[in-house]
């Protein structure tokens, strides 16, 4: 997704803008640019490709000044190119702006503006916004912005420089994230917190259609009608290194290695490991209203959805409550009618995924209680859900979600355990026993991370695979979906997750000599069944890697490799099993020379539909 930065204050804006864009690069982009007021005019520099290309241009043709905006573009309308890269301006050269989002009625607006004499130079929807603002601007920036907002349909986060109002940056957003902050050197705006952490830890999250005016003296806020409003700030206590790679070659490996700590930090928020009790007041189901919860629906996208698949198993098993998990982009158009007593849980690392936000807003409009599981304080989902259960994974920079999945699953497990405790479907002894087992998990995860060389070795032999199948039953099939996505998105190898019992109903036709099949066998009650499915594919030529926490004498000798880990309770198996699966995806990608942290076509946070 696009990244926006802006600064106005006592320092040269250019290096601050470039540094901010570097920090946001993990969001994925294909061009970049900046605009700076140099004391006499707004100067722009932009270029297709990586930020290095922009830095090279600035080396040859520098610009400097105390106020500027910057942008990394993830193309939606108009191919990645110099002319389509941001910033964009209006024909009358009154302003320049950068934009993150999608303007859904840009074609209609473009035709209207063309009739008024606007000359367009790009194929972007963003230029339409610049031209529209230029058309309604008569010397009053806030009036022009409120008028333009009435005409625009779609999502936008805008940072705008008006030529006749230098040293101020005007910002507004709707359905696209934006955060502002004021530090000792001036005011900052960014799409995400890490871009300004070096300058201020006190940030304000913009609400939909609210306007922020940044000046070297401070930040003023207005509502969509131009009326001044007050907004508080949130102190961010992330350490700066958390958003840096450190000694790791890739953020993805760093974040896998952080999983034991991320798990522990998250669990400790909800569990007292000394008394072996859940912290009741951290959960949204208090004794009195838990009985009102009749069913749970979980929504998310990608990895977050896959964590929701585990959540579905946990609520069904522990709280004995009907639970469904759906993909948010499908659900939001499904016409689903919520039932009496249904609770919607939305899960999102970034808290800014457009489809998940839309589904949550749909539920809220229907009067349904919404509970979020989210990793970013102040994000849209965290702010708008009725209740929030935060994960404490710290900033996740690699596009591939790893520690966020693990901590989301942990919160689902603990929330289900608490609901079961309140509903009386889980007796105290089981709660204590599960908490005791949870306390052992970080060390077990660490020992799996410490033994990662054998996974690297296996990947060094298998990275030329064209197709990989992940098969399992029950919780293992939920795990298989996440394992397949990880491998696909970082190594570009086609991989599919399949319920092991379903193979015989068609897909086994794809198995041929040498097809790589990863068999997940962590559920004792289903192990024998999955082992026979492994045999079925093996005798048809598949090369099988088994991942298990049990003994499989009949299968062991037939597998190309068996990765074993210490047995836990079946509900806790994913917390160990996912680590070798993430490492496998990582090493396959490294072996193939892929862009591990920023895979092609992908963005870290999908803030557009
Ligand atoms: C997973 O590795 C991907 N980064 C992607 O599927 C991601 O999980 C999905 O876009 C949801 O993002 P969110 O958790 O920020 O809502």
XYZ file of C-alpha atoms in Angstrom, residues 6-603:
598
model
C 5.052 15.069 5.681
C 7.047 17.482 7.850
C 7.040 21.187 8.637
C 9.355 22.742 11.215
C 12.864 23.991 11.868
C 14.812 21.262 10.056
C 15.474 20.577 6.388
C 12.460 18.550 5.299
C 14.117 16.559 2.482
C 16.126 14.055 4.573
C 13.227 13.649 7.006
C 10.871 12.825 4.135
C 13.270 10.322 2.553
C 13.981 8.679 5.911
C 10.249 8.432 6.597
C 9.590 6.863 3.206
C 12.378 4.323 3.844
C 10.632 3.348 7.064
C 7.353 2.869 5.207
C 8.959 0.943 2.326
C 7.825 -2.330 3.902
C 4.275 -1.411 2.888
C 5.201 -2.189 -0.703
C 5.575 0.374 -3.545
C 6.682 0.853 -7.146
C 7.524 4.583 -7.312
C 8.299 7.442 -4.945
C 8.428 11.226 -4.821
C 8.619 14.328 -2.635
C 7.557 17.970 -2.848
C 9.258 20.670 -0.752
C 8.562 24.403 -0.327
C 12.010 25.927 -0.867
C 11.087 29.400 0.287
C 9.912 30.573 -3.126
C 8.167 27.683 -4.804
C 7.065 24.074 -4.364
C 9.716 21.881 -5.985
C 9.037 18.236 -6.825
C 11.272 15.257 -7.390
C 9.828 11.834 -8.205
C 10.828 8.609 -9.867
C 9.633 5.105 -10.788
C 11.123 2.191 -8.906
C 12.845 1.954 -5.547
C 13.687 4.862 -3.242
C 17.307 4.597 -4.330
C 16.273 6.010 -7.713
C 14.716 9.017 -5.990
C 17.791 9.493 -3.828
C 19.955 9.408 -6.957
C 17.887 12.174 -8.526
C 18.118 14.272 -5.373
C 21.867 13.753 -5.369
C 22.105 15.320 -8.827
C 19.337 17.875 -8.400
C 18.799 18.544 -4.677
C 15.905 20.390 -3.092
C 15.665 21.652 0.446
C 13.244 23.594 2.579
C 11.388 23.465 5.900
C 8.087 22.034 4.720
C 7.361 19.077 2.475
C 5.419 15.921 1.710
C 6.495 12.540 0.368
C 4.933 9.394 -1.042
C 5.658 5.803 -1.981
C 3.096 4.610 -4.528
C 1.585 1.126 -4.792
C -0.097 1.425 -8.192
C -3.872 1.057 -8.357
C -4.935 3.444 -11.157
C -2.263 3.925 -13.837
C 0.855 1.810 -14.260
C 4.006 2.398 -12.209
C 5.735 5.265 -14.032
C 7.389 8.654 -13.528
C 4.299 10.560 -14.654
C 1.902 8.547 -12.450
C 4.081 8.804 -9.358
C 3.119 11.268 -6.632
C 3.014 14.149 -5.767
C 0.420 15.498 -8.171
C -0.707 19.110 -8.723
C -3.485 21.088 -10.398
C -3.365 22.837 -13.758
C -3.336 26.277 -12.130
C -0.339 25.217 -9.991
C -1.986 26.279 -6.736
C -1.226 23.089 -4.828
C 0.423 19.684 -4.769
C -0.680 16.607 -2.851
C -0.026 12.947 -2.134
C -2.750 10.345 -1.678
C -3.304 6.848 -0.321
C -6.614 5.199 -1.210
C -8.976 4.744 -4.149
C -11.292 7.452 -5.567
C -14.247 5.447 -6.838
C -15.908 8.241 -8.841
C -12.726 9.598 -10.397
C -13.892 8.975 -13.987
C -17.006 11.132 -13.497
C -15.022 13.842 -11.711
C -12.326 13.790 -14.404
C -14.894 14.348 -17.156
C -16.462 17.222 -15.213
C -13.062 18.842 -14.627
C -11.983 18.393 -18.248
C -15.053 20.350 -19.295
C -13.792 23.134 -17.008
C -10.472 23.209 -18.810
C -8.344 21.041 -16.537
C -5.493 19.395 -18.430
C -4.586 15.990 -17.015
C -1.089 14.601 -17.393
C -1.441 11.229 -15.616
C -3.769 8.215 -15.485
C -4.171 8.410 -11.729
C -7.239 8.990 -9.588
C -4.980 11.089 -7.366
C -4.490 13.776 -9.998
C -8.265 14.057 -10.202
C -8.296 14.978 -6.501
C -5.564 17.580 -7.068
C -7.446 19.098 -9.993
C -10.742 19.041 -8.066
C -9.153 20.821 -5.114
C -7.593 23.338 -7.522
C -11.027 23.916 -9.018
C -12.800 24.604 -5.696
C -9.905 26.489 -4.091
C -10.431 30.222 -3.697
C -7.792 31.072 -1.130
C -9.306 29.145 1.806
C -7.694 25.666 2.101
C -10.157 24.244 4.653
C -13.181 25.414 2.672
C -11.735 23.816 -0.470
C -11.042 20.548 1.363
C -14.529 20.317 2.884
C -16.070 21.067 -0.523
C -13.922 18.474 -2.288
C -14.833 15.875 0.353
C -18.485 16.363 -0.465
C -17.786 15.478 -4.112
C -15.350 12.589 -3.660
C -16.499 8.948 -3.256
C -14.023 6.322 -2.081
C -11.086 6.190 0.309
C -8.369 8.793 0.756
C -5.556 9.932 2.989
C -4.305 13.257 1.646
C -1.380 15.535 2.542
C -1.613 18.859 0.705
C 0.702 21.854 0.209
C -0.930 25.079 -0.951
C 1.476 27.419 -2.766
C 0.048 30.550 -1.147
C 0.057 29.022 2.350
C 3.666 27.818 2.729
C 4.985 26.022 5.847
C 1.565 24.449 6.451
C 0.501 20.928 5.517
C -3.218 20.171 5.276
C -4.204 16.556 5.947
C -7.498 14.713 5.708
C -8.456 11.040 5.507
C -11.415 8.722 5.060
C -11.145 4.905 5.157
C -7.374 5.193 4.848
C -5.034 5.500 7.856
C -3.170 8.662 8.805
C -1.309 9.635 11.967
C 0.089 13.051 12.957
C 2.517 14.043 15.686
C 4.290 17.101 17.056
C 7.891 16.970 18.265
C 10.528 19.446 19.340
C 11.518 20.131 15.712
C 8.080 20.484 14.200
C 4.999 18.621 13.014
C 4.849 15.268 11.224
C 2.265 13.286 9.277
C 2.588 9.668 8.166
C 0.572 6.659 7.070
C 1.987 4.625 9.945
C 3.671 5.204 13.298
C 7.256 3.967 12.566
C 7.810 6.845 10.081
C 7.768 9.472 12.846
C 9.003 7.583 15.909
C 12.475 9.119 15.600
C 10.929 12.584 16.117
C 7.961 12.088 18.403
C 6.302 9.327 20.380
C 3.091 11.269 21.003
C 0.842 10.696 18.036
C -2.764 11.451 17.098
C -4.754 9.075 14.932
C -6.920 10.922 12.429
C -10.612 10.105 12.327
C -12.589 9.896 9.101
C -13.060 13.266 7.370
C -11.246 15.129 10.129
C -8.781 17.799 8.932
C -5.376 18.445 10.500
C -3.383 21.601 9.780
C 0.313 21.104 10.566
C 2.520 24.146 11.118
C 5.955 24.619 12.749
C 4.076 25.834 15.851
C 1.689 22.895 16.266
C -1.268 20.993 14.860
C -4.870 22.257 14.640
C -7.798 19.899 14.053
C -11.154 20.511 12.358
C -14.209 18.373 11.640
C -15.576 17.763 8.142
C -17.482 21.058 8.312
C -14.368 23.082 9.162
C -15.267 23.504 12.842
C -12.250 23.394 15.204
C -12.130 20.265 17.374
C -9.803 18.976 20.044
C -8.013 15.629 19.677
C -5.899 13.784 22.237
C -2.631 12.015 21.577
C -1.377 8.485 22.290
C 2.096 7.808 23.632
C 3.834 5.047 21.662
C 6.351 3.066 23.697
C 7.696 0.831 20.931
C 11.488 0.760 20.984
C 12.996 2.160 17.798
C 15.055 -1.000 17.170
C 11.849 -3.006 16.950
C 11.249 -1.357 13.603
C 14.829 -2.049 12.433
C 16.413 -5.286 11.127
C 19.391 -5.290 13.499
C 21.749 -8.179 12.818
C 19.180 -10.151 10.822
C 19.342 -10.434 7.041
C 15.559 -10.087 6.789
C 12.776 -8.736 8.965
C 10.921 -12.023 8.439
C 13.654 -14.019 10.188
C 13.923 -11.373 12.927
C 10.202 -11.556 13.550
C 10.153 -15.376 13.598
C 12.942 -15.255 16.174
C 10.904 -12.752 18.194
C 7.952 -15.143 18.453
C 8.780 -16.663 21.873
C 8.996 -13.169 23.409
C 5.973 -11.885 21.489
C 3.971 -14.880 22.688
C 5.050 -14.386 26.300
C 4.410 -10.611 26.250
C 0.951 -11.156 24.799
C -0.039 -14.035 27.110
C 1.120 -12.121 30.198
C -1.405 -9.392 29.437
C -4.229 -11.883 29.922
C -2.807 -14.521 32.284
C -1.368 -14.408 35.790
C 1.201 -17.163 35.463
C 1.912 -17.138 39.189
C -1.646 -17.831 40.324
C -2.384 -19.783 37.083
C -5.496 -17.665 36.579
C -6.870 -15.665 33.676
C -7.087 -11.885 34.245
C -10.874 -11.701 34.088
C -11.098 -7.944 33.619
C -9.009 -8.113 30.436
C -11.748 -9.936 28.558
C -15.010 -8.575 27.133
C -17.149 -11.389 28.522
C -17.853 -10.562 32.152
C -19.874 -13.035 34.190
C -23.118 -11.072 33.824
C -23.173 -10.734 30.038
C -21.357 -13.873 28.885
C -24.667 -15.759 28.784
C -25.845 -13.184 26.239
C -23.200 -14.433 23.796
C -25.037 -17.028 21.710
C -22.671 -17.376 18.744
C -19.434 -15.899 17.455
C -18.439 -14.943 13.935
C -14.798 -14.296 13.190
C -13.695 -12.179 10.228
C -10.272 -11.396 8.846
C -8.150 -11.506 5.691
C -5.144 -13.613 4.751
C -3.124 -14.726 7.729
C -5.497 -12.998 10.129
C -8.311 -15.103 8.704
C -6.190 -18.215 9.200
C -5.718 -17.266 12.853
C -9.487 -16.975 12.921
C -9.761 -20.578 11.755
C -7.910 -21.566 14.927
C -10.159 -19.227 16.897
C -13.167 -21.089 15.527
C -11.755 -24.394 16.836
C -10.950 -22.845 20.225
C -14.364 -21.298 20.844
C -16.141 -24.447 19.670
C -13.990 -26.734 21.802
C -13.541 -24.650 24.956
C -16.612 -22.423 25.162
C -18.896 -24.894 23.356
C -20.317 -21.976 21.419
C -21.277 -22.052 17.714
C -18.501 -20.212 15.924
C -17.839 -19.483 12.265
C -14.809 -17.894 10.578
C -15.167 -16.035 7.286
C -13.040 -14.087 4.848
C -13.951 -10.430 5.335
C -13.983 -9.534 1.626
C -16.562 -12.276 0.965
C -18.585 -11.665 4.083
C -19.115 -7.947 3.544
C -21.098 -8.643 0.350
C -22.812 -11.813 1.550
C -25.996 -10.128 2.773
C -25.565 -12.100 5.999
C -28.187 -11.360 8.668
C -26.699 -11.411 12.147
C -28.557 -13.437 14.752
C -29.661 -12.353 18.191
C -26.745 -12.666 20.610
C -24.124 -12.959 17.856
C -20.742 -11.329 18.538
C -18.460 -10.324 15.676
C -14.712 -10.757 16.230
C -12.475 -9.014 13.707
C -8.801 -9.905 13.620
C -6.174 -7.715 11.998
C -2.475 -7.079 12.603
C -2.495 -3.569 11.128
C -6.027 -2.634 12.096
C -6.284 -0.924 8.696
C -7.357 -3.688 6.292
C -10.134 -2.174 4.215
C -12.290 -5.298 3.906
C -12.074 -6.090 7.601
C -12.950 -2.504 8.540
C -15.920 -2.536 6.187
C -17.213 -5.811 7.606
C -16.840 -4.482 11.150
C -18.721 -1.291 10.271
C -21.484 -3.391 8.699
C -21.877 -5.295 11.947
C -21.825 -2.153 14.071
C -24.515 -0.637 11.848
C -26.606 -3.752 12.504
C -26.175 -3.219 16.245
C -23.876 -6.223 16.626
C -21.203 -6.127 19.324
C -17.716 -6.071 17.827
C -14.552 -7.390 19.477
C -11.225 -6.772 17.737
C -7.927 -8.626 17.997
C -5.352 -6.137 16.786
C -1.647 -5.341 17.004
C -1.655 -1.575 16.441
C -2.855 0.818 19.116
C -4.901 3.646 17.635
C -5.549 1.883 14.332
C -8.987 2.245 12.774
C -10.183 -1.182 13.903
C -8.767 -0.700 17.411
C -10.534 2.650 17.679
C -13.900 1.638 16.263
C -14.495 -1.858 17.709
C -16.592 -2.016 20.899
C -13.856 -4.046 22.634
C -10.216 -4.617 21.727
C -7.960 -7.521 22.684
C -4.487 -6.323 21.710
C -1.658 -8.596 20.670
C 1.735 -7.403 21.904
C 3.883 -8.612 19.029
C 5.528 -5.230 18.487
C 5.820 -3.715 15.001
C 5.688 -6.361 12.254
C 7.606 -5.019 9.267
C 7.957 -8.006 6.931
C 4.996 -8.291 4.568
C 4.673 -11.942 5.578
C 2.857 -12.134 8.885
C 4.537 -14.448 11.380
C 4.542 -13.268 15.014
C 1.194 -11.575 14.502
C -0.394 -14.919 13.554
C 1.078 -16.621 16.616
C -0.066 -13.892 19.004
C -3.504 -13.649 17.386
C -3.936 -17.402 17.919
C -2.817 -16.949 21.537
C -5.437 -14.274 22.166
C -8.130 -16.397 20.528
C -7.165 -19.327 22.765
C -7.215 -17.238 25.943
C -10.466 -15.495 25.009
C -12.090 -18.867 24.347
C -10.698 -20.240 27.602
C -12.140 -17.277 29.507
C -15.531 -17.553 27.820
C -15.535 -21.263 28.613
C -14.630 -20.503 32.222
C -17.485 -18.005 32.529
C -19.960 -20.286 30.763
C -18.896 -23.235 32.918
C -17.884 -25.342 29.911
C -14.252 -25.471 31.110
C -13.584 -26.466 34.694
C -10.924 -24.749 36.747
C -8.530 -27.676 36.596
C -8.400 -27.526 32.799
C -7.782 -23.786 32.871
C -4.878 -24.237 35.273
C -3.492 -27.135 33.277
C -3.636 -25.185 30.023
C -1.974 -22.159 31.613
C 0.807 -24.385 32.916
C 1.327 -25.717 29.393
C 1.233 -22.215 27.896
C 4.096 -21.234 30.205
C 6.261 -23.942 28.608
C 5.617 -22.891 25.030
C 8.163 -20.032 24.620
C 11.046 -22.357 25.447
C 9.713 -25.004 23.066
C 9.358 -22.418 20.327
C 12.914 -21.279 20.996
C 14.292 -24.802 20.680
C 12.558 -25.136 17.299
C 14.092 -21.844 16.192
C 17.505 -22.984 17.442
C 17.295 -26.120 15.259
C 16.435 -24.172 12.105
C 19.493 -25.401 10.176
C 17.797 -28.716 9.354
C 14.928 -26.768 7.797
C 17.370 -24.663 5.840
C 19.031 -27.900 4.629
C 15.693 -29.402 3.533
C 14.796 -26.187 1.717
C 18.169 -26.187 -0.047
C 17.157 -29.506 -1.617
C 13.513 -28.686 -2.365
C 13.408 -25.013 -3.439
C 12.967 -25.902 -7.103
C 9.600 -27.509 -6.335
C 6.831 -26.215 -8.580
C 3.882 -27.369 -6.454
C 3.649 -28.088 -2.733
C 0.640 -29.517 -0.869
C 0.031 -29.083 2.851
C -2.415 -31.641 4.258
C -3.916 -32.136 7.708
C -7.117 -32.730 9.609
C -8.961 -30.614 12.180
C -6.597 -28.043 13.661
C -3.904 -29.290 11.269
C -6.019 -28.304 8.261
C -6.357 -24.797 9.697
C -2.590 -24.740 10.130
C -2.116 -25.989 6.571
C -3.868 -22.905 5.166
C -1.420 -20.584 6.892
C 1.593 -22.725 5.931
C 0.551 -22.687 2.268
C 0.039 -18.915 2.251
C 3.441 -18.289 3.833
C 5.194 -20.402 1.199
C 3.279 -18.829 -1.690
C 3.714 -15.219 -0.701
C 7.465 -15.228 -0.031
C 8.797 -17.919 -2.418
C 6.205 -17.610 -5.218
C 5.925 -21.435 -5.266
C 2.385 -22.618 -5.952
C 1.163 -24.306 -2.765
C -2.204 -25.559 -1.638
C -3.651 -26.484 1.717
C -5.992 -29.456 1.722
C -8.038 -31.216 4.339
C -6.265 -34.596 4.224
C -9.527 -36.522 4.037
C -10.634 -34.472 1.050
C -7.721 -35.393 -1.250
C -9.422 -38.549 -2.483
C -12.317 -36.478 -3.798
C -10.333 -35.122 -6.735
C -7.120 -33.343 -5.869
C -5.117 -36.540 -5.425
C -5.195 -36.667 -9.237
C -2.524 -33.947 -9.128
C -0.089 -36.093 -7.155
C 2.668 -37.472 -9.313
C 6.217 -38.687 -8.833
C 8.153 -36.199 -6.753
C 5.249 -33.954 -5.784
C 6.177 -32.433 -2.421
C 3.513 -33.031 0.242
C 3.859 -31.712 3.792
C 1.794 -33.860 6.141
C 0.769 -32.172 9.415
C 0.115 -34.709 12.159
C -0.222 -32.978 15.514
C -3.688 -34.160 16.573
C -3.482 -37.590 18.254
C -7.166 -38.369 17.733
C -6.787 -37.880 13.980
C -3.174 -39.048 13.524
C -3.953 -42.525 12.194
C -6.298 -41.079 9.566
C -3.773 -38.536 8.409
C -1.050 -41.144 8.334
C -3.100 -43.207 5.924
C -3.642 -40.131 3.779
C 0.125 -39.658 3.774
C 0.525 -43.239 2.619
C -2.069 -42.679 -0.129
C -0.050 -39.853 -1.653
C 3.278 -41.507 -1.010
C 2.401 -44.680 -2.891
C 1.406 -42.457 -5.822
C 4.867 -40.947 -5.976
C 4.693 -38.019 -3.559
C 7.755 -36.986 -1.591
C 6.476 -36.505 1.966
C 7.762 -34.286 4.740
C 5.879 -35.048 7.970
C 5.595 -32.509 10.795
C 4.481 -34.180 13.993
C 4.587 -34.223 17.790
C 3.946 -37.957 18.004
C 5.315 -41.371 16.974
C 4.387 -42.589 13.500
C 6.300 -45.891 13.118
C 4.403 -46.950 9.993
C 5.028 -43.653 8.268
C 8.432 -42.550 9.532
C 10.457 -44.864 7.361
C 8.582 -43.856 4.210
C 8.935 -40.090 4.570
C 11.663 -38.037 2.914
C 11.938 -36.194 6.239
C 10.153 -36.010 9.587
C 10.273 -32.860 11.687
C 9.334 -33.720 15.248
C 8.531 -31.435 18.141
C 7.573 -32.011 21.742
C 3.960 -33.024 22.247
C 1.607 -30.484 23.860
C -2.148 -30.505 24.345
C -3.705 -30.704 20.874
C -5.110 -27.153 21.058
C -1.608 -25.801 21.725
C 0.129 -27.715 18.931
C -0.132 -24.854 16.390
C 2.061 -22.619 18.570
C 4.999 -24.944 17.967
C 4.071 -26.399 14.570
C 3.803 -23.015 12.854
C 7.446 -22.146 13.515
C 9.094 -24.782 11.279
C 6.448 -24.034 8.652
C 7.310 -20.317 8.688
C 11.018 -21.125 8.614
C 10.456 -23.502 5.677
C 8.757 -20.742 3.690
C 11.539 -18.323 4.618
C 14.390 -20.592 3.545
C 12.673 -21.620 0.317
C 12.357 -17.914 -0.538
C 15.966 -17.193 0.397
C 17.159 -20.141 -1.692
C 15.220 -18.763 -4.654
C 16.651 -15.286 -4.152
C 13.225 -13.762 -3.630
C 12.592 -10.377 -2.020
C 11.703 -11.990 1.295
C 10.512 -8.923 3.223
C 8.828 -7.214 0.287
C 7.436 -9.912 -2.029
C 6.325 -8.817 -5.496
C 2.773 -7.471 -5.869
C 2.186 -7.500 -2.098
C 1.744 -4.821 0.541
